[in-house]
mmCIF file of C-alpha atoms in Angstrom:
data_model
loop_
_atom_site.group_PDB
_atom_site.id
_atom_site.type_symbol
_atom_site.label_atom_id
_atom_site.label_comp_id
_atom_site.label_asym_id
_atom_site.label_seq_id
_atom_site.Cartn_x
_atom_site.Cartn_y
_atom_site.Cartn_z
ATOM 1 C CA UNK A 29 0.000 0.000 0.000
ATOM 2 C CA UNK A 30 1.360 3.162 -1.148
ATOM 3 C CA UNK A 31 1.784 6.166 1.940
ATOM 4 C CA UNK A 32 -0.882 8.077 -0.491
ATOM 5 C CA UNK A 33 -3.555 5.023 0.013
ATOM 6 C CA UNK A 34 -2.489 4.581 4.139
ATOM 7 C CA UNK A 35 -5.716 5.746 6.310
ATOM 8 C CA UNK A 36 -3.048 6.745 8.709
ATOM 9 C CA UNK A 37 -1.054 9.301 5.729
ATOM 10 C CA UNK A 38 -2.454 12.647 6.580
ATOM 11 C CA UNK A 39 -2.428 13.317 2.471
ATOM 12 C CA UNK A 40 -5.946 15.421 2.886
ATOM 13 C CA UNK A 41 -4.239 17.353 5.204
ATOM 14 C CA UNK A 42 -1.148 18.011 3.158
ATOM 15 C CA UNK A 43 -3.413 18.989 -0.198
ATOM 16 C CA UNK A 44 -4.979 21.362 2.353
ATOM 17 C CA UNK A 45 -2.001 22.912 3.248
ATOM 18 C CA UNK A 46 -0.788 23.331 -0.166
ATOM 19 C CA UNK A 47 -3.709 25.060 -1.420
ATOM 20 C CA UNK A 48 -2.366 28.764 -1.373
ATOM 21 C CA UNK A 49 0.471 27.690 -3.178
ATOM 22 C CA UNK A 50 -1.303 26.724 -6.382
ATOM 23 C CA UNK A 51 -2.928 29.768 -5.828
ATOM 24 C CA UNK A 52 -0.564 31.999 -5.740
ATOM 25 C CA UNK A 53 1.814 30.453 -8.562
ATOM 26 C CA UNK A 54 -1.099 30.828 -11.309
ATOM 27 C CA UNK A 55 -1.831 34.177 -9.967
ATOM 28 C CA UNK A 56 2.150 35.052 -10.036
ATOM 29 C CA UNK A 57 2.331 33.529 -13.645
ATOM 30 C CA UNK A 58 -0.489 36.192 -14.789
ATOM 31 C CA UNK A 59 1.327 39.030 -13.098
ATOM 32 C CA UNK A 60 4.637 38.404 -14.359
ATOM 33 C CA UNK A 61 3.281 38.272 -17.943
ATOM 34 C CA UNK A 62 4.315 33.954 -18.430
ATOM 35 C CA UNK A 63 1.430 33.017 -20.755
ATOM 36 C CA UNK A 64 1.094 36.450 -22.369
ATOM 37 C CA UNK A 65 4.695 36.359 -23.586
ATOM 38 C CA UNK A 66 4.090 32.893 -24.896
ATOM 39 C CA UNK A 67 1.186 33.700 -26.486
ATOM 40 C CA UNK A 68 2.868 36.641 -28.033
ATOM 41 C CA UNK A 69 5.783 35.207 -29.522
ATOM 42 C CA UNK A 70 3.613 31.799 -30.553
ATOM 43 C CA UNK A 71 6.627 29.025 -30.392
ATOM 44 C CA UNK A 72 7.676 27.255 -27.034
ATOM 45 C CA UNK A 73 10.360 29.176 -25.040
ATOM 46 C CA UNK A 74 13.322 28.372 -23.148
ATOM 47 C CA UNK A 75 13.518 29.250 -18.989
ATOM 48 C CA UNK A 76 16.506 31.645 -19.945
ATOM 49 C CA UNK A 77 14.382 33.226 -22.647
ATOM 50 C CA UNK A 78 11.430 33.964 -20.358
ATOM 51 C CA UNK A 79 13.318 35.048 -17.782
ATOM 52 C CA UNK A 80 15.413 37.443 -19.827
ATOM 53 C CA UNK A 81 11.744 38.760 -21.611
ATOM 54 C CA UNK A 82 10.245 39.166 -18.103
ATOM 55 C CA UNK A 83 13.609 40.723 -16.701
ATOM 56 C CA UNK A 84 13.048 37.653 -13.651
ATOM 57 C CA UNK A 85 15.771 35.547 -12.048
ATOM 58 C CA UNK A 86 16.337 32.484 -14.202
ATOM 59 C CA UNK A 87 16.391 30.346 -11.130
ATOM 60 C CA UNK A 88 12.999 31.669 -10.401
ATOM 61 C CA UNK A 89 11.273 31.680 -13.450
ATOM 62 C CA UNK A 90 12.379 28.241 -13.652
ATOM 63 C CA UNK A 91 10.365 26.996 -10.420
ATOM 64 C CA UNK A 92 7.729 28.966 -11.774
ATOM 65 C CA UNK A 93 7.606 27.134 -14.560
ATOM 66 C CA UNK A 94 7.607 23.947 -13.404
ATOM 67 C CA UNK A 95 5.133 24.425 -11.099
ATOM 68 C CA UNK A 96 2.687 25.622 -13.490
ATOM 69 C CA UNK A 97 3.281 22.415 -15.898
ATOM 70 C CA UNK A 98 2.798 20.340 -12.754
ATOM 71 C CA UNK A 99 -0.636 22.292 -12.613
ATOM 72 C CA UNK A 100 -0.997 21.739 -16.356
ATOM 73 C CA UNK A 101 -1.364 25.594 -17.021
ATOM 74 C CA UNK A 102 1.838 25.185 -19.243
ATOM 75 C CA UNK A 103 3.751 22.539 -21.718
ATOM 76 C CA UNK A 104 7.273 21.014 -21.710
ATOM 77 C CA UNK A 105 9.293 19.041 -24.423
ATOM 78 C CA UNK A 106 12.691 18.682 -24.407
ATOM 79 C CA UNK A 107 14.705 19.625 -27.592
ATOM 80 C CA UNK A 108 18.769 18.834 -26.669
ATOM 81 C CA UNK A 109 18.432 18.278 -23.033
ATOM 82 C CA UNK A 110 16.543 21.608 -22.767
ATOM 83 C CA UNK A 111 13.035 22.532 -21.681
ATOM 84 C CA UNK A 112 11.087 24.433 -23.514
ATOM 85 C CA UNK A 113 7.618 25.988 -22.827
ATOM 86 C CA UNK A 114 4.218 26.749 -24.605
ATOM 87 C CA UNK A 115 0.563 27.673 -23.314
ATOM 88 C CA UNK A 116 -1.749 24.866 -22.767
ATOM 89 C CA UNK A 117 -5.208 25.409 -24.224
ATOM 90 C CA UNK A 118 -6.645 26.260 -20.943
ATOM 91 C CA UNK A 119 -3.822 29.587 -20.533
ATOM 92 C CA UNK A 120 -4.192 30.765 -23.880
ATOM 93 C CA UNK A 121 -8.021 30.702 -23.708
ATOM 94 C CA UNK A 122 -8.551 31.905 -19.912
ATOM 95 C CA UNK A 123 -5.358 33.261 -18.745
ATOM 96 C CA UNK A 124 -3.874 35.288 -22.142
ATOM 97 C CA UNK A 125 -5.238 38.858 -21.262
ATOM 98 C CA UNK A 126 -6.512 39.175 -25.033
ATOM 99 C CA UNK A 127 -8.368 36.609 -25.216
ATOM 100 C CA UNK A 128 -11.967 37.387 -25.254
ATOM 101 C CA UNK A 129 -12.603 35.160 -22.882
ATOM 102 C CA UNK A 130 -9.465 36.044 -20.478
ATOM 103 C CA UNK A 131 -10.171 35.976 -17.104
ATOM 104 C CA UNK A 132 -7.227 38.132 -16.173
ATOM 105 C CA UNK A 133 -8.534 40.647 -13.922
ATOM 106 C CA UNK A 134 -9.743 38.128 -11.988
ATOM 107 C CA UNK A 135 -7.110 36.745 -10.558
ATOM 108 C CA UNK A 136 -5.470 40.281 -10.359
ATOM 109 C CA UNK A 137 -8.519 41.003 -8.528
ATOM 110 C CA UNK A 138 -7.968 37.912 -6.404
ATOM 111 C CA UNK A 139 -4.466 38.208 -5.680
ATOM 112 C CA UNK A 140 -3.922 41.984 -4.863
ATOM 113 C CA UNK A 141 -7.673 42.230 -2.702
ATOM 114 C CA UNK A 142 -8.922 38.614 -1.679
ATOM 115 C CA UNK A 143 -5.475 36.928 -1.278
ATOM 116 C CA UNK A 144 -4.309 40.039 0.934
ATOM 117 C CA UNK A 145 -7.750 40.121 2.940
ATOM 118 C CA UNK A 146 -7.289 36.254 3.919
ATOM 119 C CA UNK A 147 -3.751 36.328 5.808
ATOM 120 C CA UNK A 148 -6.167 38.229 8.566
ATOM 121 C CA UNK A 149 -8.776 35.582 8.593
ATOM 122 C CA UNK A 150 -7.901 34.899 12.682
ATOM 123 C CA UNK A 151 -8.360 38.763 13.055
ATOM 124 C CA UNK A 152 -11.348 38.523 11.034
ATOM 125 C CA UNK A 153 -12.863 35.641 13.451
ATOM 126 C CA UNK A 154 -11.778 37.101 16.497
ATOM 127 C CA UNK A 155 -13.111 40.814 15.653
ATOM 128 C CA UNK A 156 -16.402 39.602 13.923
ATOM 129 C CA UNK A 157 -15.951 41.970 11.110
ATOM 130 C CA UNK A 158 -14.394 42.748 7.644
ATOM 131 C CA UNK A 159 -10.353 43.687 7.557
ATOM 132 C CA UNK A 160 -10.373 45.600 4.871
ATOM 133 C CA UNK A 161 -8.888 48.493 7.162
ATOM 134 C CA UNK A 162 -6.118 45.902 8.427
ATOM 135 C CA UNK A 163 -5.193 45.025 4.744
ATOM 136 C CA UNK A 164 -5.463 48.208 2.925
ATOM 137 C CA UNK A 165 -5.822 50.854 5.796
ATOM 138 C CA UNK A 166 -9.108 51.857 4.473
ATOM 139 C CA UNK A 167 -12.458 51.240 5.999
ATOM 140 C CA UNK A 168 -14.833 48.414 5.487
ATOM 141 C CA UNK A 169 -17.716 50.168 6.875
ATOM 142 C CA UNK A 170 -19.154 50.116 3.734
ATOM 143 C CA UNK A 171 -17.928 47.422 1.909
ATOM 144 C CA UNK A 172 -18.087 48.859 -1.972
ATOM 145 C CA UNK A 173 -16.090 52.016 -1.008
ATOM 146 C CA UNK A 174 -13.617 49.808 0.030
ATOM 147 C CA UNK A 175 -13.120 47.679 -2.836
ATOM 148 C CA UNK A 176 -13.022 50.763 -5.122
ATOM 149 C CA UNK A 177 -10.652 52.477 -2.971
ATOM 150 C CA UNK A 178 -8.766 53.564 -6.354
ATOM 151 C CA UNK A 179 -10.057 53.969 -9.693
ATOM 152 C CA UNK A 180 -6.847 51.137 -10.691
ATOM 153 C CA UNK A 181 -9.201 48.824 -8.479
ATOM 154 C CA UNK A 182 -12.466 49.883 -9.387
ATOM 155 C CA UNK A 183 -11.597 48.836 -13.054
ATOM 156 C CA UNK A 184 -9.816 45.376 -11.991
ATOM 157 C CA UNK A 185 -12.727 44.576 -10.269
ATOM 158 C CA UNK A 186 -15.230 45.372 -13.034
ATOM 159 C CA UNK A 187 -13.056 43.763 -15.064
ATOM 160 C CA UNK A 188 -13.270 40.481 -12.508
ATOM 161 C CA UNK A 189 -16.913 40.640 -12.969
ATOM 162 C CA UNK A 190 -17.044 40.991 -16.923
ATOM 163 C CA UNK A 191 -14.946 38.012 -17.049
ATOM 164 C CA UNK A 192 -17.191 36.280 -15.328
ATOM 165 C CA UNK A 193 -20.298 37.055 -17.062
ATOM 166 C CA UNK A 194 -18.496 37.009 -20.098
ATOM 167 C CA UNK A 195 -17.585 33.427 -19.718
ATOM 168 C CA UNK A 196 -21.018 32.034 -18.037
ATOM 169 C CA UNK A 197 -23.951 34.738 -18.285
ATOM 170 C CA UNK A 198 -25.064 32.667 -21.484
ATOM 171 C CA UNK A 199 -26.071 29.831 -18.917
ATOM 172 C CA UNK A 200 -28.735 31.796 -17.451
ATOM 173 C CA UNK A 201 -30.096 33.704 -20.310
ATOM 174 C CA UNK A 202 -30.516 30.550 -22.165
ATOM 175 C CA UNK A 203 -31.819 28.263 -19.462
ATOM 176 C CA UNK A 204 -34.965 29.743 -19.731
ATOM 177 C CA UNK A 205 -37.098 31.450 -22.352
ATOM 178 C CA UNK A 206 -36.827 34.945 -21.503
ATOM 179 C CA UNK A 207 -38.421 36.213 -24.802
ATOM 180 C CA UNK A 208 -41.350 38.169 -23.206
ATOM 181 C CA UNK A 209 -39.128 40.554 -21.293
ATOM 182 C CA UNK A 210 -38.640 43.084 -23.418
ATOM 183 C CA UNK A 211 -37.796 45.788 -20.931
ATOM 184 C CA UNK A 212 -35.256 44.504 -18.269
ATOM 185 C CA UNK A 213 -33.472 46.335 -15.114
ATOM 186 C CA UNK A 214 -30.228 44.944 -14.507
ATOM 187 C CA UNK A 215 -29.327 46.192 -11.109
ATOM 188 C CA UNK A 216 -25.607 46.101 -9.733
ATOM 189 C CA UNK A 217 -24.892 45.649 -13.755
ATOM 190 C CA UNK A 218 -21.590 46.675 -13.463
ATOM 191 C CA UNK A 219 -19.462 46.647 -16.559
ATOM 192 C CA UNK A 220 -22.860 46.009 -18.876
ATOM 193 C CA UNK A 221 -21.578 42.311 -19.673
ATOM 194 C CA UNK A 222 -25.424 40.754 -19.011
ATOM 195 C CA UNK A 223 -27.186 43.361 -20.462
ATOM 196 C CA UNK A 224 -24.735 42.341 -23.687
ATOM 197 C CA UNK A 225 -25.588 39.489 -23.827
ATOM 198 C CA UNK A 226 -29.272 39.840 -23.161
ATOM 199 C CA UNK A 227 -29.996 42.100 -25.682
ATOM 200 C CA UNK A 228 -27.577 39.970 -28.251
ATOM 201 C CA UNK A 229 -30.035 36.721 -27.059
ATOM 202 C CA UNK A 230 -33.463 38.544 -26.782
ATOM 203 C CA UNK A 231 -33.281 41.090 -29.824
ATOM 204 C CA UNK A 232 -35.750 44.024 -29.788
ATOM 205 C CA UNK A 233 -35.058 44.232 -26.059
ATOM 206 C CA UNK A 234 -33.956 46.971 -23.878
ATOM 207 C CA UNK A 235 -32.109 46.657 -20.824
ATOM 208 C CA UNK A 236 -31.465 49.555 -18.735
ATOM 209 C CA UNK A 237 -27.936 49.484 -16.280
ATOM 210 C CA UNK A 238 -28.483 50.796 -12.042
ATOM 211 C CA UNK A 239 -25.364 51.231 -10.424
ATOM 212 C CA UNK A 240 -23.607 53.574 -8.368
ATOM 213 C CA UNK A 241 -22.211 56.666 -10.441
ATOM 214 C CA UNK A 242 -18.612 55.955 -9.856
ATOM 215 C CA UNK A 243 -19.177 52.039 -11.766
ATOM 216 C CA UNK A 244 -21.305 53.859 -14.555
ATOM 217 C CA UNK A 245 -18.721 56.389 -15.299
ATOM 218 C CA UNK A 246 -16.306 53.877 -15.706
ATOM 219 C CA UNK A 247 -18.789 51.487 -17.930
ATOM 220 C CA UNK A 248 -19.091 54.029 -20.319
ATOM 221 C CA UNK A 249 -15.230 54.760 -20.333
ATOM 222 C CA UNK A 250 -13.744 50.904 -20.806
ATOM 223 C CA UNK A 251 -16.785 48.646 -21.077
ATOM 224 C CA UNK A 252 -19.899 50.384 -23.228
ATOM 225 C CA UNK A 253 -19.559 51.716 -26.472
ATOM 226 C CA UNK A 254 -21.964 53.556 -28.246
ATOM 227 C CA UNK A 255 -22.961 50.485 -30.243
ATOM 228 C CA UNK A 256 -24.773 48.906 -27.637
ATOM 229 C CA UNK A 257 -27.867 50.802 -28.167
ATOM 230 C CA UNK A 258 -30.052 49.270 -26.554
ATOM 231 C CA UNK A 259 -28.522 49.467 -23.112
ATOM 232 C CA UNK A 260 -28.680 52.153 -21.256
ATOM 233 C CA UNK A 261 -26.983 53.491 -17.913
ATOM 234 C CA UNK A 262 -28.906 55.118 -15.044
ATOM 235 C CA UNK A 263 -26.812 56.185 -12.110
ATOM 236 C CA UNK A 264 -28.005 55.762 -8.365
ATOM 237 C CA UNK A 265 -27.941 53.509 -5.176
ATOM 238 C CA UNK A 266 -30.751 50.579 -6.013
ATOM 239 C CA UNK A 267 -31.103 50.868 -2.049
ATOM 240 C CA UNK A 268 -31.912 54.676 -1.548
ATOM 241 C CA UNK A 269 -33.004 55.656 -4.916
ATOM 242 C CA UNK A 270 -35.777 54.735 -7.062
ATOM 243 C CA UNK A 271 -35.492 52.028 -9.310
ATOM 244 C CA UNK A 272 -37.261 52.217 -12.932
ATOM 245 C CA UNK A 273 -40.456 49.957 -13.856
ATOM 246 C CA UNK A 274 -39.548 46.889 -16.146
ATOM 247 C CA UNK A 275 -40.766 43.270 -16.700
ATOM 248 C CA UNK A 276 -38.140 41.604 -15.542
ATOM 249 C CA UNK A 277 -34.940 42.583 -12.624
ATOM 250 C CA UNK A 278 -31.818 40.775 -13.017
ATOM 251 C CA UNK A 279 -29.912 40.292 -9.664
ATOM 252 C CA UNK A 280 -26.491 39.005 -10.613
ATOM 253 C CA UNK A 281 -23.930 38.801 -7.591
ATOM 254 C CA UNK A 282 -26.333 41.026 -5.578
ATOM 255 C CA UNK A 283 -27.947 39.255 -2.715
ATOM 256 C CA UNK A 284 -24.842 37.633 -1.165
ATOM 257 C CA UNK A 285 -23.316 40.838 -0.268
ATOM 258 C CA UNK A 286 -26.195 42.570 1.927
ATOM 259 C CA UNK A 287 -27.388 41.188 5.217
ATOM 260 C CA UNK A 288 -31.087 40.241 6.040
ATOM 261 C CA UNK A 289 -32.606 43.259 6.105
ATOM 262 C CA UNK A 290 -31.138 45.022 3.199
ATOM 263 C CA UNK A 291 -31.803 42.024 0.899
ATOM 264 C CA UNK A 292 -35.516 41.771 2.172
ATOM 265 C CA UNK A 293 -35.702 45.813 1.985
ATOM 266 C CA UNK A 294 -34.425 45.554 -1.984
ATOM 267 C CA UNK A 295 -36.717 42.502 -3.143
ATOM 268 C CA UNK A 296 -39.511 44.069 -1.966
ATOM 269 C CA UNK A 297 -38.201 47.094 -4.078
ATOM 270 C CA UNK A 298 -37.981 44.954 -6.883
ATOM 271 C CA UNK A 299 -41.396 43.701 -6.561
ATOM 272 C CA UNK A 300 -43.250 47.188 -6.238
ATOM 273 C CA UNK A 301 -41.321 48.258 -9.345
ATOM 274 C CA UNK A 302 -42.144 45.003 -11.599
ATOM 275 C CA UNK A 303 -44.823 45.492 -13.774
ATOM 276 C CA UNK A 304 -47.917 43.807 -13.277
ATOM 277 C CA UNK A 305 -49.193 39.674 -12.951
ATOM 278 C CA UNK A 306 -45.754 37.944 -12.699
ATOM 279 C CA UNK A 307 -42.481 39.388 -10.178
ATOM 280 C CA UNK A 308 -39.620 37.198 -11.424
ATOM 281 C CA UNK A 309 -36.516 37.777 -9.601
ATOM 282 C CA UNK A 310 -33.479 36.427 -11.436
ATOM 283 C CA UNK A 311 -30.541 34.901 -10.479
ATOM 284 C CA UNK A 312 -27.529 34.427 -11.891
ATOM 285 C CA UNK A 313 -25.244 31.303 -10.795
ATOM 286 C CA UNK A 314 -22.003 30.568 -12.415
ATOM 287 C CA UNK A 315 -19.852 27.322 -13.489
ATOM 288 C CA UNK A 316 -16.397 27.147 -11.813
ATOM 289 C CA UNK A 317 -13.546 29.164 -13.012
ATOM 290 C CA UNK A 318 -11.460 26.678 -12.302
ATOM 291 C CA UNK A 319 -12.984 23.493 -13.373
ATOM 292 C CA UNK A 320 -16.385 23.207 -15.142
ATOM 293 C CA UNK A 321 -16.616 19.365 -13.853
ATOM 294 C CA UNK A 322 -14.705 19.514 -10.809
ATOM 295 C CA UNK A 323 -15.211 20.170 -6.838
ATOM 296 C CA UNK A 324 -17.115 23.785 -6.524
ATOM 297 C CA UNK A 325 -15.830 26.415 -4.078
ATOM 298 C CA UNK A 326 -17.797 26.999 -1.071
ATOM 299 C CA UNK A 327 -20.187 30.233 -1.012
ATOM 300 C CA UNK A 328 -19.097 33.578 -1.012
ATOM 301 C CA UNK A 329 -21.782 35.308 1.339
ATOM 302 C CA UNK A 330 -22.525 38.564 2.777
ATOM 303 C CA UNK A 331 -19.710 41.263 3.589
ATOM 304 C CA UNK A 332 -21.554 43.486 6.337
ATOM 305 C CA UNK A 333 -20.753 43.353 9.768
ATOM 306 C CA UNK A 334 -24.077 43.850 11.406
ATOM 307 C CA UNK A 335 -26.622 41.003 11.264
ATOM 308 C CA UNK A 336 -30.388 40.917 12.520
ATOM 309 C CA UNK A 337 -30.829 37.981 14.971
ATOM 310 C CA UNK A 338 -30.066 34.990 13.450
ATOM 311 C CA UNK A 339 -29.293 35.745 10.393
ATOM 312 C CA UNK A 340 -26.719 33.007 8.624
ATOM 313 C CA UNK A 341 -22.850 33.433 8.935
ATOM 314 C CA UNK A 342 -19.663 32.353 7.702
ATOM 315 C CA UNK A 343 -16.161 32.881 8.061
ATOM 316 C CA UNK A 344 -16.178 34.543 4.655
ATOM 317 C CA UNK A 345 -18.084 37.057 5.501
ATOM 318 C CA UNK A 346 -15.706 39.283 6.940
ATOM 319 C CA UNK A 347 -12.795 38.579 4.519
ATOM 320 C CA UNK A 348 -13.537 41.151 1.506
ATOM 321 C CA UNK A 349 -13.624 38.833 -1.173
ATOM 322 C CA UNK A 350 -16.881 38.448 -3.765
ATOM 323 C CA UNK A 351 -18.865 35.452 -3.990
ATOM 324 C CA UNK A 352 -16.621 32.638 -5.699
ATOM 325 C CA UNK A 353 -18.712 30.678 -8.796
ATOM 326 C CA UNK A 354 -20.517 27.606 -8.856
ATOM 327 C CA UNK A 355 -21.692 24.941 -10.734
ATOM 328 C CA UNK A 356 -25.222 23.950 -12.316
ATOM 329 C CA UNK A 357 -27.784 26.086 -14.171
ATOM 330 C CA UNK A 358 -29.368 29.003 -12.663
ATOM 331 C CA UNK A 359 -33.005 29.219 -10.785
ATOM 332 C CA UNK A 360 -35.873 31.362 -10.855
ATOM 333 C CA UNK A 361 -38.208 32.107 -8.443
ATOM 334 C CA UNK A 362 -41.647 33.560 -9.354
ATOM 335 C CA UNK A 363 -44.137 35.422 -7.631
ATOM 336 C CA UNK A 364 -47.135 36.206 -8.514
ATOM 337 C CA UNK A 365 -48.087 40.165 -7.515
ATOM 338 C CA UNK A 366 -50.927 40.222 -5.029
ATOM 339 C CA UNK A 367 -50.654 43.823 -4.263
ATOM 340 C CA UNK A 368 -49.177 43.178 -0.983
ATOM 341 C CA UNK A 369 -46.160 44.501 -2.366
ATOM 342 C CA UNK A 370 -44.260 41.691 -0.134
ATOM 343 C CA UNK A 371 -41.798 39.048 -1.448
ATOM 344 C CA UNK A 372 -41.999 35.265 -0.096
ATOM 345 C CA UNK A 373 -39.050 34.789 2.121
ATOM 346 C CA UNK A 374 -38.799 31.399 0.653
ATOM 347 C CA UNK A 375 -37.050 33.072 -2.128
ATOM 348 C CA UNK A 376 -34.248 34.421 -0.183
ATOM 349 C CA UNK A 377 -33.904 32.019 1.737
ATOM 350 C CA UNK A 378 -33.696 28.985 -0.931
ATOM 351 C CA UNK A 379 -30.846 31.032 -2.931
ATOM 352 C CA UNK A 380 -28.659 31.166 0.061
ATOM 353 C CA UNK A 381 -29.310 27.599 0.920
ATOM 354 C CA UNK A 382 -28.901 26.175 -2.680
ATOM 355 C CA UNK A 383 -25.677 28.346 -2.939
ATOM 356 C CA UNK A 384 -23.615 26.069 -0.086
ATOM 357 C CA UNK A 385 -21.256 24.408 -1.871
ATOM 358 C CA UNK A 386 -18.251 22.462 -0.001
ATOM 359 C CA UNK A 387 -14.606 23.689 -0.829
ATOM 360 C CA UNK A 388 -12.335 21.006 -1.882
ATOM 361 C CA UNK A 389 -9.101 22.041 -3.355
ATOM 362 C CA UNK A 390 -7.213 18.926 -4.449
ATOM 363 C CA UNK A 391 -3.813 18.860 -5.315
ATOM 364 C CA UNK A 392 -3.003 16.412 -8.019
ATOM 365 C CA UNK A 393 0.299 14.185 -6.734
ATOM 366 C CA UNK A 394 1.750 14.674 -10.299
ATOM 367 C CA UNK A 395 2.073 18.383 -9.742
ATOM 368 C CA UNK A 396 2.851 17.921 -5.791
ATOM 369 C CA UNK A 397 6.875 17.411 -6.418
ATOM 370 C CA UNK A 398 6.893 20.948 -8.712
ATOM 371 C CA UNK A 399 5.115 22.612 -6.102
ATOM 372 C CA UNK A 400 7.797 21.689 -3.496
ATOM 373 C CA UNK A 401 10.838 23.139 -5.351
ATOM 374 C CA UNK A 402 8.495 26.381 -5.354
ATOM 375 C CA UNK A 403 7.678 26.457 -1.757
ATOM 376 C CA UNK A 404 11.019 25.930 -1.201
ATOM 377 C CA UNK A 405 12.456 28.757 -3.022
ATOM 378 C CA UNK A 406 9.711 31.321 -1.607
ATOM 379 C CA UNK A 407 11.126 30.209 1.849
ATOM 380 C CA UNK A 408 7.909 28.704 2.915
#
């Protein structure tokens, strides 16, 4: 019996412990510019090569490297007793910032915000609240002013969320027959990416973008272009200010960041503003990032620090980070209007409950051995 089949081999453990690390080495490998460069030049390159491109230690790169074909984000051959190195089709497609289906700023997002946020996770329990002020010296009091502390941010993190609708908004627009819609509110809509794609699925439609003015500004200056002219951008706070009348409300990565109260506060928003016979509240779930067929990460619930009495928790909540994807087609709840202008809490309560996912990260033992000459080098 291998020590990887022994019950008494803590090898769980260990893939547990390693999980940062793969991480952190993809994330490094987008920052440093590894699969761009490849992509660029378009024929495998040696470790000296890279290293001298990406002005990097050769000893470095070359860890680097290796971990990342352990993790099968690159390709080796050997041509006279030398490595060389080449995209595999899941870089060039996800991780190659031109791609139109890069998802880039997400792991910039995740690696210079949610990465930084987590090494305070025992501050985080201990306090009861979000260390966004420990990390970044800014304060988490309310949570979107923090994650657009700079305008650099603001964009990387619009940009995390285009990526992501980019890659699996189709899911949900084409799960269901949305043809009757025909005027849609997409609130939180951030860089436009749904309402794209709804108006390119459901033609003759008009979808109309609420947001805070900060995220519109920017929409219209990297994300909408004057072509998409059937969108259209309405600055305001969807909890404060009116929202417009429209058949249907899209609710993409909304309802995990509020607490009780707020969420119960906007649905019933929602439901006084949706034109009448049929409320449908939609929401938006997502296929892993990281593997459309593998393990999905655990939910990625609300941010605030103040709760009503019993309200759900989890350790995430105080970390910073957005809600992580998941796996399986997205769900609609409908409601028909009554004129009580009140939402079933059924609703509510069945996304949060259908969104618990377990988090296994599992460290293949082919790419274990390249990991270890990284750790080693970064000390740890």
């Amino acid at each position: 019996m291998s020590s990887t089949e022994d019950p008494d081999y803590p090898q769980q453990l260990l893939n547990y412990r390693d999980g940062f690390i793969v991480s952190k080495a993809m994330f490094t490998a987008c920052e440093l510019g590894v699969f761009d460069l490849l992509h660029e030049l378009g024929e495998p390159l040696t470790t000296a090569t890279i290293a001298s491109r990406l002005c990097t230690s050769v000893d470095g790169t070359d860890r680097l490297l290796t971990a990342c074909v352990g993790l099968k984000l690159l390709k080796v051959e050997l041509k006279n007793d030398e490595a060389y190195y080449s995209n595999t089709d899941l870089s060039t497609t996800y991780l190659v910032k031109s791609s139109p289906k890069t998802m880039y700023p997400m792991m910039m997002y995740c690696t210079n915000t949610a990465y930084i946020c987590w090494q305070f996770l025992p501050e985080a329990i201990r306090e009861g609240k979000c260390q966004y002020e420990r990390a970044f010296g800014v304060s988490s009091e309310d949570l979107f002013n923090a994650i657009y502390r700079s305008e650099e941010m603001l964009v990387t993190f619009m940009g995390f969320m285009d990526s992501i609708s980019n890659n699996f908004g189709k899911y949900a627009l084409q799960a269901f027959d949305l043809s009757t819609f025909h005027t849609v509110c997409d609130l939180g809509g951030c860089s436009g990416s749904i309402a794209k794609q709804y108006v390119s699925t459901y033609p003759g439609s008009n979808v109309t973008i609420m947001d805070l003015p900060k995220v519109i500004q920017t929409a219209k200056r990297y994300f909408i272009t004057d072509s998409d002219q059937h969108i259209s951008l309405l600055e305001g706070d969807f909890f404060t200010d009116p929202i417009p009348e429209a058949d249907l409300f899209i609710l993409s990565s909304i309802i995990h960041d509020w607490t009780e109260e707020k969420c119960h506060h906007l649905l019933k928003k929602v439901y006084q503003s949706c034109r009448p016979d049929e409320v449908k509240v939609h929401y938006k779930a997502r296929k892993s990032f990281a593997d459309l067929k593998g393990p999905q990460p655990s939910r990625w619930p609300f941010h605030q620090e103040g709760r009503p009495a019993g309200a759900s928790s989890s350790t995430r909540d105080h970390i910073g980070a957005p809600r992580a994807p998941k796996e399986g087609p997205p769900w609609t709840r409908t409601t028909r209007g009554t004129g009580s202008g009140k939402t079933e809490d059924t609703a509510l309560q069945k996304v949060r409950r259908n969104s618990r996912r377990r988090s296994h990260l599992r460290i293949k033992n082919s790419s274990t051995s390249t990991l270890n000459r990284l750790r080693n080098f970064a000390g740890v």
